[in-house]
Structure formats: C-alpha cells, structure tokens
Tab-separated table of C-alpha atoms and ligand atoms in Angstrom:
chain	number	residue	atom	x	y	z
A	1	UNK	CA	-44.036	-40.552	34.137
A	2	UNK	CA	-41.315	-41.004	36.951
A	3	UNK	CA	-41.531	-44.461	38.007
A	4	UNK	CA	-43.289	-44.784	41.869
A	5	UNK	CA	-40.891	-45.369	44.706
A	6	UNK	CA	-41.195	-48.724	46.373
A	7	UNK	CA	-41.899	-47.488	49.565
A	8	UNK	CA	-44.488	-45.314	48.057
A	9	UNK	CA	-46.125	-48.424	46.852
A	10	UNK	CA	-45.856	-50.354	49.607
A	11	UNK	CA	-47.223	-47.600	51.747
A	12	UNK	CA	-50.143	-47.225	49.814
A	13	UNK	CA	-50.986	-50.836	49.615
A	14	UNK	CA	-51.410	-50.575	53.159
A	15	UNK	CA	-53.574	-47.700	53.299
A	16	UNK	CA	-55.645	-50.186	51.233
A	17	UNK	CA	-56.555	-52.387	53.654
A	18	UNK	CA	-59.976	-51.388	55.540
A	19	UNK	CA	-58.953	-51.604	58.936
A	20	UNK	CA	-61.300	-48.900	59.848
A	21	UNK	CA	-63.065	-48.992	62.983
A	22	UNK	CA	-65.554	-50.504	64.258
A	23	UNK	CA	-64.949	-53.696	62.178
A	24	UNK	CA	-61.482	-53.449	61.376
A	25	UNK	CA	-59.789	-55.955	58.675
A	26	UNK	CA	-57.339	-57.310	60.790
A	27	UNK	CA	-56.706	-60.723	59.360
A	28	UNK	CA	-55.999	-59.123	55.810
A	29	UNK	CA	-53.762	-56.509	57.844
A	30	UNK	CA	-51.834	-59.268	59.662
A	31	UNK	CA	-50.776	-61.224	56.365
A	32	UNK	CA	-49.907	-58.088	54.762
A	33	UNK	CA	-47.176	-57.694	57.727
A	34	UNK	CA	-46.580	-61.663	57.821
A	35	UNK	CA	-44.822	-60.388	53.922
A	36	UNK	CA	-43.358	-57.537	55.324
A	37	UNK	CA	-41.531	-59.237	58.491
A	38	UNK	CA	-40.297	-62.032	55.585
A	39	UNK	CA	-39.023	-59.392	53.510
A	40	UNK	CA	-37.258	-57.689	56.549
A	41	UNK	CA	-36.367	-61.177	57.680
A	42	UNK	CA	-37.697	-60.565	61.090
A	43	UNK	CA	-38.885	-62.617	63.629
A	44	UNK	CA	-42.534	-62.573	63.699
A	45	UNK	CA	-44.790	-63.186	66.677
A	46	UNK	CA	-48.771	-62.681	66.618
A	47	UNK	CA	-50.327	-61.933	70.000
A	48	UNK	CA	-54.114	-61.809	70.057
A	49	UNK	CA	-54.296	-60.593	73.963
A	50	UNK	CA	-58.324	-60.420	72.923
A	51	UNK	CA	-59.509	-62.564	70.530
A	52	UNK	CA	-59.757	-61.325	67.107
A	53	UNK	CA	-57.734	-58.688	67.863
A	54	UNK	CA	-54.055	-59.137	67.045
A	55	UNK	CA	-50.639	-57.338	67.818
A	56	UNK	CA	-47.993	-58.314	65.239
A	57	UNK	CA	-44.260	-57.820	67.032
A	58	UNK	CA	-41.331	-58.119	64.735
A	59	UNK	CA	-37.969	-58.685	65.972
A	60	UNK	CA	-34.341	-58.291	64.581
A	61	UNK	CA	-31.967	-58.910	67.368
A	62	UNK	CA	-29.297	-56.890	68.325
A	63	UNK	CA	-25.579	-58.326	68.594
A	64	UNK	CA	-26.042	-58.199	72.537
A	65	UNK	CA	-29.236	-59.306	73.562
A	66	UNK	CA	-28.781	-58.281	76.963
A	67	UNK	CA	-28.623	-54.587	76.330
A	68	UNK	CA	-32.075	-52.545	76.648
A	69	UNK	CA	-34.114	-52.753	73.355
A	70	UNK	CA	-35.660	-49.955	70.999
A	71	UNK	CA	-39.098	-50.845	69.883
A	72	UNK	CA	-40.884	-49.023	67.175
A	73	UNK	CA	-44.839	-48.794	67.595
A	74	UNK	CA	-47.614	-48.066	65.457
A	75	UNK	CA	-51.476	-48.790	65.538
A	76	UNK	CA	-52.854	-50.648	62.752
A	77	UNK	CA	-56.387	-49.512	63.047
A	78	UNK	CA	-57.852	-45.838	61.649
A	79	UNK	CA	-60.879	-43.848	62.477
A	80	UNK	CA	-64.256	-44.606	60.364
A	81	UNK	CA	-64.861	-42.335	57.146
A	82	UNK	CA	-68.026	-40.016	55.749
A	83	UNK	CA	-67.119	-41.285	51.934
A	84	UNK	CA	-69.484	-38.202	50.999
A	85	UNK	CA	-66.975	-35.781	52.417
A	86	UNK	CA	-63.900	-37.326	50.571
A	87	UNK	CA	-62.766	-36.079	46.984
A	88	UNK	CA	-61.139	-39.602	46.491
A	89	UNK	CA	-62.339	-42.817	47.687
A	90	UNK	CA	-60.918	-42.766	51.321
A	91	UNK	CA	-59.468	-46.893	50.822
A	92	UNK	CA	-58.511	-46.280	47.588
A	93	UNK	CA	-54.738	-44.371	48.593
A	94	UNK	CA	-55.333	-42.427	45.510
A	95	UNK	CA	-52.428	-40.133	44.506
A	96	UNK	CA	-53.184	-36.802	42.817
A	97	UNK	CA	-50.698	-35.027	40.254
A	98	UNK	CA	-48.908	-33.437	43.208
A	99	UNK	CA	-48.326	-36.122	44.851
A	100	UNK	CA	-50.922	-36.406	47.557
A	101	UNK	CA	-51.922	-39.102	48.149
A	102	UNK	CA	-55.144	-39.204	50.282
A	103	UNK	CA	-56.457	-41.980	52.481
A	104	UNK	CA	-57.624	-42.808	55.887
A	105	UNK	CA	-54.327	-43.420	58.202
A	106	UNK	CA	-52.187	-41.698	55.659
A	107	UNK	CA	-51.177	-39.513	58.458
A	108	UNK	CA	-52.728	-41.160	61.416
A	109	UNK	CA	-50.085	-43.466	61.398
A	110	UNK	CA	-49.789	-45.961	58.826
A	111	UNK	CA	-47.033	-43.644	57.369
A	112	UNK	CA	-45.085	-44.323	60.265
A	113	UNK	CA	-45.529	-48.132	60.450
A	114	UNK	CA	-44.302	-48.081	56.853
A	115	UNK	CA	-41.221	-45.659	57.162
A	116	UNK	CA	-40.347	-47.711	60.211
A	117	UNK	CA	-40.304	-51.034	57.940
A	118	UNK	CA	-38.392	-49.232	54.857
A	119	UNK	CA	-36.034	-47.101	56.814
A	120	UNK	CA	-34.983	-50.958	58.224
A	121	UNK	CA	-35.303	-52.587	54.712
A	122	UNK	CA	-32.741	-49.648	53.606
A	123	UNK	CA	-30.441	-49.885	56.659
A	124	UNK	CA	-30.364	-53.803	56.140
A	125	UNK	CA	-29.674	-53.100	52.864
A	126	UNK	CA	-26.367	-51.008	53.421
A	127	UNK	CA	-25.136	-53.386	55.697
A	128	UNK	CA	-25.731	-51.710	58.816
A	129	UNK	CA	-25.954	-53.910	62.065
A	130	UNK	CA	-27.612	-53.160	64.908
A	131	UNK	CA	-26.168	-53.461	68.619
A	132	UNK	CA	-29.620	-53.567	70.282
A	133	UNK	CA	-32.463	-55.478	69.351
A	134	UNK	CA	-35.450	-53.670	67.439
A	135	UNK	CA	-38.889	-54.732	68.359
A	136	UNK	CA	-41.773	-53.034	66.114
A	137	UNK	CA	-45.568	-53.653	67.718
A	138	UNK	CA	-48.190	-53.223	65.407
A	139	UNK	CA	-50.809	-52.898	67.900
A	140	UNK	CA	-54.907	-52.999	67.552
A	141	UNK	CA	-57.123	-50.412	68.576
A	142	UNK	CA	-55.783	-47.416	69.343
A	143	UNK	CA	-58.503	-45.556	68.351
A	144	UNK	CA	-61.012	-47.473	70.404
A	145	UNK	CA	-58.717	-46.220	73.748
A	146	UNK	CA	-55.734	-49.452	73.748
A	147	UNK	CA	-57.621	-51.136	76.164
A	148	UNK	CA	-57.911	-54.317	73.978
A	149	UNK	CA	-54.753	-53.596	72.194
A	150	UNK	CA	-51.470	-51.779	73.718
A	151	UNK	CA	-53.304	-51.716	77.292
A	152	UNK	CA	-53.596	-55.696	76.991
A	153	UNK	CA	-50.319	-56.264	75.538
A	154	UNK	CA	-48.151	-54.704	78.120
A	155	UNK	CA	-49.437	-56.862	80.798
A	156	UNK	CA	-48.075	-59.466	78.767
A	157	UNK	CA	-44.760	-61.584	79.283
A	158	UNK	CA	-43.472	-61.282	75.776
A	159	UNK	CA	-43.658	-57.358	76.244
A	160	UNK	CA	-42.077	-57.568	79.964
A	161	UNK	CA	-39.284	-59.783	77.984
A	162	UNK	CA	-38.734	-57.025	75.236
A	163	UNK	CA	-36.538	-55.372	78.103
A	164	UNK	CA	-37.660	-51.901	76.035
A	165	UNK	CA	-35.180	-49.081	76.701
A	166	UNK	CA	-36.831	-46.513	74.601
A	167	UNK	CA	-40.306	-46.668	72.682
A	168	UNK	CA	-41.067	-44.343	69.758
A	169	UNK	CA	-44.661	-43.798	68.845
A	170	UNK	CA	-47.016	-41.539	66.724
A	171	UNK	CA	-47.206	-37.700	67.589
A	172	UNK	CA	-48.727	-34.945	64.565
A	173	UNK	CA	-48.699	-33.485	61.744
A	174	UNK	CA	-47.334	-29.772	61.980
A	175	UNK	CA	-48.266	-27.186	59.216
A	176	UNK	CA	-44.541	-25.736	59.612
A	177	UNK	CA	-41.311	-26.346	59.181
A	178	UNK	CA	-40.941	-27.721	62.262
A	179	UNK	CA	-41.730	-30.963	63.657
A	180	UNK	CA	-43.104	-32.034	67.592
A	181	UNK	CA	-41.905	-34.389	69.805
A	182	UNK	CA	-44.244	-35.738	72.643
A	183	UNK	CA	-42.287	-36.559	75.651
A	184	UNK	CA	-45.168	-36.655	77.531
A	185	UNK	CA	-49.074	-36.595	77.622
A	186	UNK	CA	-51.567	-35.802	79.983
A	187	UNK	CA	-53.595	-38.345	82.343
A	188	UNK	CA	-57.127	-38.614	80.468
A	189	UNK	CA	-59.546	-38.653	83.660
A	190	UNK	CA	-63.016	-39.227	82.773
A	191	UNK	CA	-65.086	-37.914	85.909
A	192	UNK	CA	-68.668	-39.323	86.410
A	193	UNK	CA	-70.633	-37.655	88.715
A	194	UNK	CA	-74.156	-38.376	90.477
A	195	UNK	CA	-75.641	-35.320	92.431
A	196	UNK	CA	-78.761	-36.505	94.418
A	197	UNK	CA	-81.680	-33.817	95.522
A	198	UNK	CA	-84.686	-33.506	97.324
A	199	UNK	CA	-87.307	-34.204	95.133
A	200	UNK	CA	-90.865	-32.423	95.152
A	201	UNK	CA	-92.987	-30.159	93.258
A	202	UNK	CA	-91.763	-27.830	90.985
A	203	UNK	CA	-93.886	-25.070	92.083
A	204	UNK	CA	-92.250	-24.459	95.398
A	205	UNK	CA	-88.874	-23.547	96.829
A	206	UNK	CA	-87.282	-26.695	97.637
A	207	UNK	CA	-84.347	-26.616	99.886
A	208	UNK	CA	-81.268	-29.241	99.158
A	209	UNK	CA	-82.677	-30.079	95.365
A	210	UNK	CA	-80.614	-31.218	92.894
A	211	UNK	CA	-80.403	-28.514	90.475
A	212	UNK	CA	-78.614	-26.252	92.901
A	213	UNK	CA	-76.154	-28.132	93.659
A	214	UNK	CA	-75.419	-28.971	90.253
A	215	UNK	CA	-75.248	-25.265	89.370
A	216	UNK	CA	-72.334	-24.929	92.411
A	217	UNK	CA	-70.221	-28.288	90.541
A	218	UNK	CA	-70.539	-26.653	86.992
A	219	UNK	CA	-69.500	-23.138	88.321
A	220	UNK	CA	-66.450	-25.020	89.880
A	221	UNK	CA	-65.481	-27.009	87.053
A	222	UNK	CA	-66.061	-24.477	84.599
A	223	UNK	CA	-65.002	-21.503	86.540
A	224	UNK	CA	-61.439	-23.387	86.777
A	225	UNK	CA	-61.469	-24.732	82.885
A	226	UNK	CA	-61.635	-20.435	82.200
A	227	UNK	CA	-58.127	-20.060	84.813
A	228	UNK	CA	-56.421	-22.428	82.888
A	229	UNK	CA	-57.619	-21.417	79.315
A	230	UNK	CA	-56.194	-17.782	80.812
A	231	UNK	CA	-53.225	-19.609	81.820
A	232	UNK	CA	-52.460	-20.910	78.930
A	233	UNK	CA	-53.406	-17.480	76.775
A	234	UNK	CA	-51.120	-15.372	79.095
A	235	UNK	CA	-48.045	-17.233	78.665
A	236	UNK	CA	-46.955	-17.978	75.059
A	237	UNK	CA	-44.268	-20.590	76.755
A	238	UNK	CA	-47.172	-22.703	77.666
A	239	UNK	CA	-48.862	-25.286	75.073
A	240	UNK	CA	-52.010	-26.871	75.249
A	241	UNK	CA	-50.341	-30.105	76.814
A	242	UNK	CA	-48.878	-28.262	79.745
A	243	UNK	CA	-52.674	-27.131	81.360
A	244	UNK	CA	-54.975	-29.666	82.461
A	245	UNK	CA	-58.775	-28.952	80.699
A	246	UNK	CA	-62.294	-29.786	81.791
A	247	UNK	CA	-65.295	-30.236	79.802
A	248	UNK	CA	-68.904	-30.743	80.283
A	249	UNK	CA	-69.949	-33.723	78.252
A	250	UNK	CA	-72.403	-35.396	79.296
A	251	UNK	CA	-75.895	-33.784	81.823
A	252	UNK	CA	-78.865	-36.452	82.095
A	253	UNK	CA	-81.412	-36.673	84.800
A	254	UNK	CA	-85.092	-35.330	85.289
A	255	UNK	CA	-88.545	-36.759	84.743
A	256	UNK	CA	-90.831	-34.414	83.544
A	257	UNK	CA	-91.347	-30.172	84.115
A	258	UNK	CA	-92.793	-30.165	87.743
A	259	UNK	CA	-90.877	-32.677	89.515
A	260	UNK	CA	-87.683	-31.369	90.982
A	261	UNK	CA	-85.284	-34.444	90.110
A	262	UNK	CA	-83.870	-37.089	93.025
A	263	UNK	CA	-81.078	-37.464	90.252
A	264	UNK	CA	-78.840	-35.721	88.023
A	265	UNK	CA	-75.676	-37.520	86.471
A	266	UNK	CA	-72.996	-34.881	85.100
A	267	UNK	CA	-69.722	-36.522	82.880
A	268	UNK	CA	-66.821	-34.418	83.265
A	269	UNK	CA	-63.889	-34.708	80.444
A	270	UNK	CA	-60.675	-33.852	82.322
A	271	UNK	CA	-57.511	-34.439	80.991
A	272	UNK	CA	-54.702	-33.443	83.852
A	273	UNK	CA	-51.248	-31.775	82.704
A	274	UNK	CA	-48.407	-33.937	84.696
A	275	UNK	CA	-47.708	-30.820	86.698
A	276	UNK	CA	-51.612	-31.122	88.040
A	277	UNK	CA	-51.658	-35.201	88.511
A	278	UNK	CA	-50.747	-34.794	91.950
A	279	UNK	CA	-53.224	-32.071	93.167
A	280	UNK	CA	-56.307	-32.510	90.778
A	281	UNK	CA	-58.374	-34.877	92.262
A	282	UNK	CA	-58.442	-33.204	95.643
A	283	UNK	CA	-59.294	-29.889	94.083
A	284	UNK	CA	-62.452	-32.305	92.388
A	285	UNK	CA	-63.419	-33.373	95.802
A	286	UNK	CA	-63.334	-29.745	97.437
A	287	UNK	CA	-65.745	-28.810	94.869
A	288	UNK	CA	-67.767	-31.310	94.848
A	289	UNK	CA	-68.059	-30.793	98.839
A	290	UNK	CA	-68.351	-26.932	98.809
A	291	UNK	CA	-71.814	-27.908	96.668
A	292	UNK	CA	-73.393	-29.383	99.368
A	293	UNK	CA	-74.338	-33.643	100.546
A	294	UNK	CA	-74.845	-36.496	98.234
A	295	UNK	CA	-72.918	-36.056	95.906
A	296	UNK	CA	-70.790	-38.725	94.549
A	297	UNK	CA	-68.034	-39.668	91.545
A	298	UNK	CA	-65.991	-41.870	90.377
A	299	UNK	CA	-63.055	-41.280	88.190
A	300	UNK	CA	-61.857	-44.157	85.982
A	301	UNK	CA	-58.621	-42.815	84.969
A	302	UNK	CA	-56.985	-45.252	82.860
A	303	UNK	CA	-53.229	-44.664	84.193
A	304	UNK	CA	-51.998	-41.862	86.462
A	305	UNK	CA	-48.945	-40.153	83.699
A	306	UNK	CA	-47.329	-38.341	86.384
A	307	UNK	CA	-43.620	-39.370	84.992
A	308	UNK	CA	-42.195	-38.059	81.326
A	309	UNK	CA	-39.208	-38.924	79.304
A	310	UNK	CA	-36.405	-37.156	79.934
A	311	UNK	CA	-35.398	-34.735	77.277
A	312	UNK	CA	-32.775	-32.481	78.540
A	313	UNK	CA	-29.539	-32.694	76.773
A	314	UNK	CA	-26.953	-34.604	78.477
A	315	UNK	CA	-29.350	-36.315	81.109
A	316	UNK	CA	-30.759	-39.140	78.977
A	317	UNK	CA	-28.260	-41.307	76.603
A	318	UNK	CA	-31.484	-42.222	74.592
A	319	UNK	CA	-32.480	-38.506	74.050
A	320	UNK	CA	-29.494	-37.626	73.253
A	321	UNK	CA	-28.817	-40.365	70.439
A	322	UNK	CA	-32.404	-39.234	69.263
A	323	UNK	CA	-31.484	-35.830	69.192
A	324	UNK	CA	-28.544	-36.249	67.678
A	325	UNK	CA	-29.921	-37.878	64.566
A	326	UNK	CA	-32.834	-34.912	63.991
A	327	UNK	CA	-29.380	-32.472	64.033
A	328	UNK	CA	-27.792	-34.693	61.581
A	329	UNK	CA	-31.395	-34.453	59.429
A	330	UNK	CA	-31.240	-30.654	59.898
A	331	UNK	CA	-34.649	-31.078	61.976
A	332	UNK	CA	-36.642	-27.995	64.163
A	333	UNK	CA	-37.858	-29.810	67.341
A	334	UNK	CA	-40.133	-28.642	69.325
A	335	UNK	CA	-40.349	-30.613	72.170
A	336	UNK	CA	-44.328	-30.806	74.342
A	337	UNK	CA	-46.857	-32.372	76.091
A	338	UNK	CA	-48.992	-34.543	74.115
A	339	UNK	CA	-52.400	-32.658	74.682
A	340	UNK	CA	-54.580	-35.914	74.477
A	341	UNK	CA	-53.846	-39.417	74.574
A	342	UNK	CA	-51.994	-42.573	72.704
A	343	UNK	CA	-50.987	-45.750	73.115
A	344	UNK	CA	-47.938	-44.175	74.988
A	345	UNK	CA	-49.875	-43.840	78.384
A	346	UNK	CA	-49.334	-47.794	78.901
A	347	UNK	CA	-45.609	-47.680	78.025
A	348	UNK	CA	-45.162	-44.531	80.288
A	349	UNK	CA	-47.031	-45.942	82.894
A	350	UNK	CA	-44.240	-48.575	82.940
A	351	UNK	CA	-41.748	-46.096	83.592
A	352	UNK	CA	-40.687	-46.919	80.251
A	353	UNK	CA	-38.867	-43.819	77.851
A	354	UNK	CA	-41.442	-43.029	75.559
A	355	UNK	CA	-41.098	-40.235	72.211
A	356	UNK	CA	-44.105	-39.388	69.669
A	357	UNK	CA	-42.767	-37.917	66.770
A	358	UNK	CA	-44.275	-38.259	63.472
A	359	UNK	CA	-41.675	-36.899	60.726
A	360	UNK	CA	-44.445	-35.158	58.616
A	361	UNK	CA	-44.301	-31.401	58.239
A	362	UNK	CA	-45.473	-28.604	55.891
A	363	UNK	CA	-48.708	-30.740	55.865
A	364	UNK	CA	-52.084	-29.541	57.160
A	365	UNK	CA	-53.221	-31.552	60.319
A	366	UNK	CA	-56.075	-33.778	59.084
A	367	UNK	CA	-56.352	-36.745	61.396
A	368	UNK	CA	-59.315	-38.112	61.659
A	369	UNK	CA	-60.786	-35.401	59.176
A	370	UNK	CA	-62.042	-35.698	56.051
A	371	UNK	CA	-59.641	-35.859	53.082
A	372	UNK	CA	-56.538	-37.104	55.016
A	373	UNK	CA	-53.810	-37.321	52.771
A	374	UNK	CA	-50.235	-37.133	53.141
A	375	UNK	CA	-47.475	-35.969	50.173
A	376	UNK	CA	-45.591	-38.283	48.855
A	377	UNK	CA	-42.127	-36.541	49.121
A	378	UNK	CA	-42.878	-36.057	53.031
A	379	UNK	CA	-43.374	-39.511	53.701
A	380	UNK	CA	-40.193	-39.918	51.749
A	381	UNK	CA	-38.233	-37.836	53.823
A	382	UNK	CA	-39.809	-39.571	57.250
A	383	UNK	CA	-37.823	-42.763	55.728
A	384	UNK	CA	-34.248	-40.804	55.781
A	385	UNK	CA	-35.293	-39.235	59.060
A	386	UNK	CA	-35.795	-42.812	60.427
A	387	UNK	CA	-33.115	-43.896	58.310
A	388	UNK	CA	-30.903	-41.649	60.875
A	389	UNK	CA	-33.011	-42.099	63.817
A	390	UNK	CA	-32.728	-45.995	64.038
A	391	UNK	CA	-28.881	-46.123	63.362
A	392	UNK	CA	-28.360	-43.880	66.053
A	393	UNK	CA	-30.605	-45.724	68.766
A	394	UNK	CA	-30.125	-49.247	67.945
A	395	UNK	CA	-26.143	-48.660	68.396
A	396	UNK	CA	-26.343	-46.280	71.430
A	397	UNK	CA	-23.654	-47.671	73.426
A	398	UNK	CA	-24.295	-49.233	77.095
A	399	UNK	CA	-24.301	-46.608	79.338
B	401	ZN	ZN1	-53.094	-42.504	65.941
C-alpha cells in the first residue's frame, strides 16, 4: 500500500475533530491549529470576540509590511450530521479504496483551511518569500450566520490593522471540469411581516380582514418570485446568483375556525441579486401598500452587498495575479454570483476584494448532505492550485 500523503493525514485529522454545530469542539480545534501555526512558524493570535467562541489568525509577514495584505479564510465549524444516513462514521474521515474519504467539512471547507496551511508549508519549504503579509482567519460559526464569528471579528482592531487587500474564501464544489469563482453574493434580506385585520365572525363578509390582504402580499411576492424564476430560465447567461428570489417561509396567526384573525405574521426569505439592492425594498413597500392599511415589516438585512470584486481583466491587479495563477494551473473559471451567503458579506461590506473559490472539481456537491466526502487526489491538486495561487498574490507588486 502507497504510503498516505502528509497533507492527506493532516487533513483528515482535522476532519476528526467534532466541531459540529450546535456544540462545536472549539478548544480541541484551536490547539490543533496552535501545532499547525508552530509548524508553519506563524504568528498566532486567538480572538474570542464572544466568549467561547474563538477566531485563530495566523500571520507570516511580508518583506514590506506596509503594502496591502492577502488573508486566507476558512470557517472552522460544520453543519450537524444524521449518523443513520452516513455509510462511514461522519467524524471518523474514513478513506475508502478509491480514495474518498468521507466526513463532515470534507468539502464544506476544512479542505480549504488545510490546502491553505500545506500549500504555505510547501512554499516555505522551497524557499519562497513573500512580499506581502499573509493573514489566515480561522473563523467560528459560519454556519450559525457569522454573527458571533466573522461578523464580530471585523469590527475588531486587529482585523482593521490586517490592512487586507484581497480576501479568499470558500465557494463549491462543481461536478465538472470546471471550477467557480464567487466575486460576489447576494444581500440575504429576511422580511418579517405583520398584516393586521378586522376581526369578527367567520360567518359573515367582513370588510378590511386579514386574510385578504394577506392573499394581495403573497400574490405580490410570489407573482414576482415566478418573473424572476422566468428570468432566469429565458436567459442561459444568467445564474442563479444574478436574480434576486423570494420565498414563503414562515405563515402563523389565527385562533380558532370562526374568528376572522386581528393578526397574521408572514416571513419572507429574500435574497436580492446586487443588480436589485438598490430597487428591492421599494418594490416590498409598493406591495405591501397596494394590499391595503396596517400592514407592517421589518427587514433585518444583515449587510446591504451592493459592491463586488472586480474581475475584469486588466482592471484589478489582484484579479489579475489570481487569474494568472488558475492559467498557469490550466484551470476553467467560471466566474458568478454567490447564490446564498458566507462569511464574505462582512469582508465585502468593507469594501474589501473578496474571491470564493474552492479548488474541488469532478466531485458531486454534497455540502451539508449526507455522505460528504471529498477524493483524495482533488484535495491534492487544491494544494498545487494554492501552491500557485499564493505565490502569485503574496508578491503582486505595489500598484
Ligand atoms: Zn462553508
């Protein structure tokens, strides 16, 4: 039997570690790194912005430390398991006789963490300096939303003083040949709604009752998710990420069969393509006030993602150092919208470049599905693809 890669190892070590939501192991998952910055010989900082919960930055500085910094992100947490549905335990990284080796975050991302740390450990390794400093951020919960991970973290001073020119972070796994790249996502805009009614007997015909009005909102919302899903069918330039979508979640209200309610609460999922952040919410409140008085919402969008990176050749020195390294690596990019939402919407929100590219393709897209797994020779590859990626961003000349 060949002899297991390192890397392979070491990747599968980490997959070992349970930090599965909603009690993640995140002291065991913080010493783990604690070896992996000392191996690296990085500079290690742990920032618990919420108790409990902490973000592990390693730092190898650049030769000038005043130039504009590439930081390398991953999450350390993973979505929880149904052990019934798994051929292999889902902590145990398992690794079958094709080399598949299954787990929860094999994909979603603790694939990337590790090619991150052993495309470094490699580029150290041949001698390579760096002329910009590399930050990596192994953040906490991703997966709960960032807001007591990534969302915390970049209010921080010792991310302001990372002075980050260009973030890469997770994107998917594509079943081709090809591989994505996320220059964008869309603004997640949860929409909570409270129609009020007349209330009275169900027997008669009330005038202004609740029910009514809430059959006007759904026949908005609804009728407009249908134009975009046509949108998006009708023109095969268009991806998911480019058209903004709306989904009834949520209805509650109503106390019994023959009492018209005085309340009906409606929870819209929207998530608005950056060509719609502008307009959407006024096209929300002409619906809402074509179907009639008191009728309320409130939208708690996390961050408004209006801006994207830059990706058009010759515009952007950092896209173009990025894209020059997936030509060297013989890569197909195809370059979208992320259709839902990572970490990334803090770092955008900054006005911060921001990529998500995960190197894995020719691998069925199982995050957060049962059986996860990821091939061993693919995460091998990611390594040389960061290998090439790296070199090219931490020496991108000042510009
Ligand atoms: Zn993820």
């Amino acid at each position: 039997m060949m002899k297991e890669d390192l890397a392979v190892t070491n990747f599968r070590n980490y997959i070992r570690i349970k930090t599965v939501q909603p009690n993640p192991d995140y002291a065991a998952c913080t010493e783990y790194l604690r070896g992996q910055a000392k191996e690296l010989e990085a500079e290690l900082q742990v920032v618990e912005c919420v108790s409990g919960k902490p973000a592990v930055i390693m730092t190898l500085p650049g030769q000038d430390r005043s130039l504009q910094t590439l930081l390398l992100n991953s999450h350390t947490d993973v979505v929880p398991v149904f052990p019934e549905f798994w051929k292999y335990e889902p902590f145990s990284a398992h690794k079958d006789e094709n080399g598949d080796i299954y787990g929860r975050g094999t994909q979603d991302m603790k694939c990337v963490g590790i090619m991150y740390l052993e495309a470094l450990k490699r580029l150290k390794k041949a001698g390579h300096k760096f002329l910009r400093t590399i930050h990596l951020t192994f953040v906490p919960e991703e997966e709960l939303g960032g807001t007591e991970g990534m969302g915390q973290l970049v209010k921080m001073d010792v991310f302001k003083n990372m002075n980050i020119g260009l973030a890469l972070d997770e994107g998917y796994a594509n079943t081709s040949d090809k591989m994505e790249l996320f220059y964008g996502q869309r603004t997640p805009f949860p929409i909570y709604i409270r129609i009020q009614g007349q209330p009275g007997h169900g027997s008669q015909f009330i005038p202004n009752n609740a029910g009514e009005k809430l059959r006007l909102v759904i026949n908005s919302v609804l009728g407009y998710r249908n134009e975009q899903e046509r949108k998006l069918r009708e023109n095969p330039e268009l991806h998911l990420g480019d058209v903004t979508t709306v989904n009834l979640t949520v209805v509650e209200g109503g106390v019994q069969t023959n009492v018209l309610p005085a309340e009906i609460k409606v929870t819209i999922d929207a998530r608005v393509a950056p060509s719609d952040v502008g307009t959407f919410e006024a096209k929300l409140q002409g619906w809402l006030k074509a179907a009639g008085d008191g009728i309320t919402y409130e939208a708690r969008e996390l961050c408004v993602l209006k801006e994207q990176t830059c990706v058009d050749d010759g515009k952007n020195p950092w896209w173009d150092a990025f894209s020059a390294a997936c030509k060297k690596e013989n890569l197909v990019v195809e370059k979208k919208i992320f259709p839902a939402s990572t970490d990334m919407k803090y770092v955008r929100g900054l006005g911060i470049n921001a990529l998500g590219f995960s190197p894995l393709n020719n691998t069925p897209r199982l995050l957060h599905d049962h059986n996860e797994f990821l091939n061993e020779k693919v995460f091998l590859r990611g390594i040389d693809i960061y290998y090439s990626i790296i070199l090219n961003l931490a020496n991108l000349k000042p510009y």
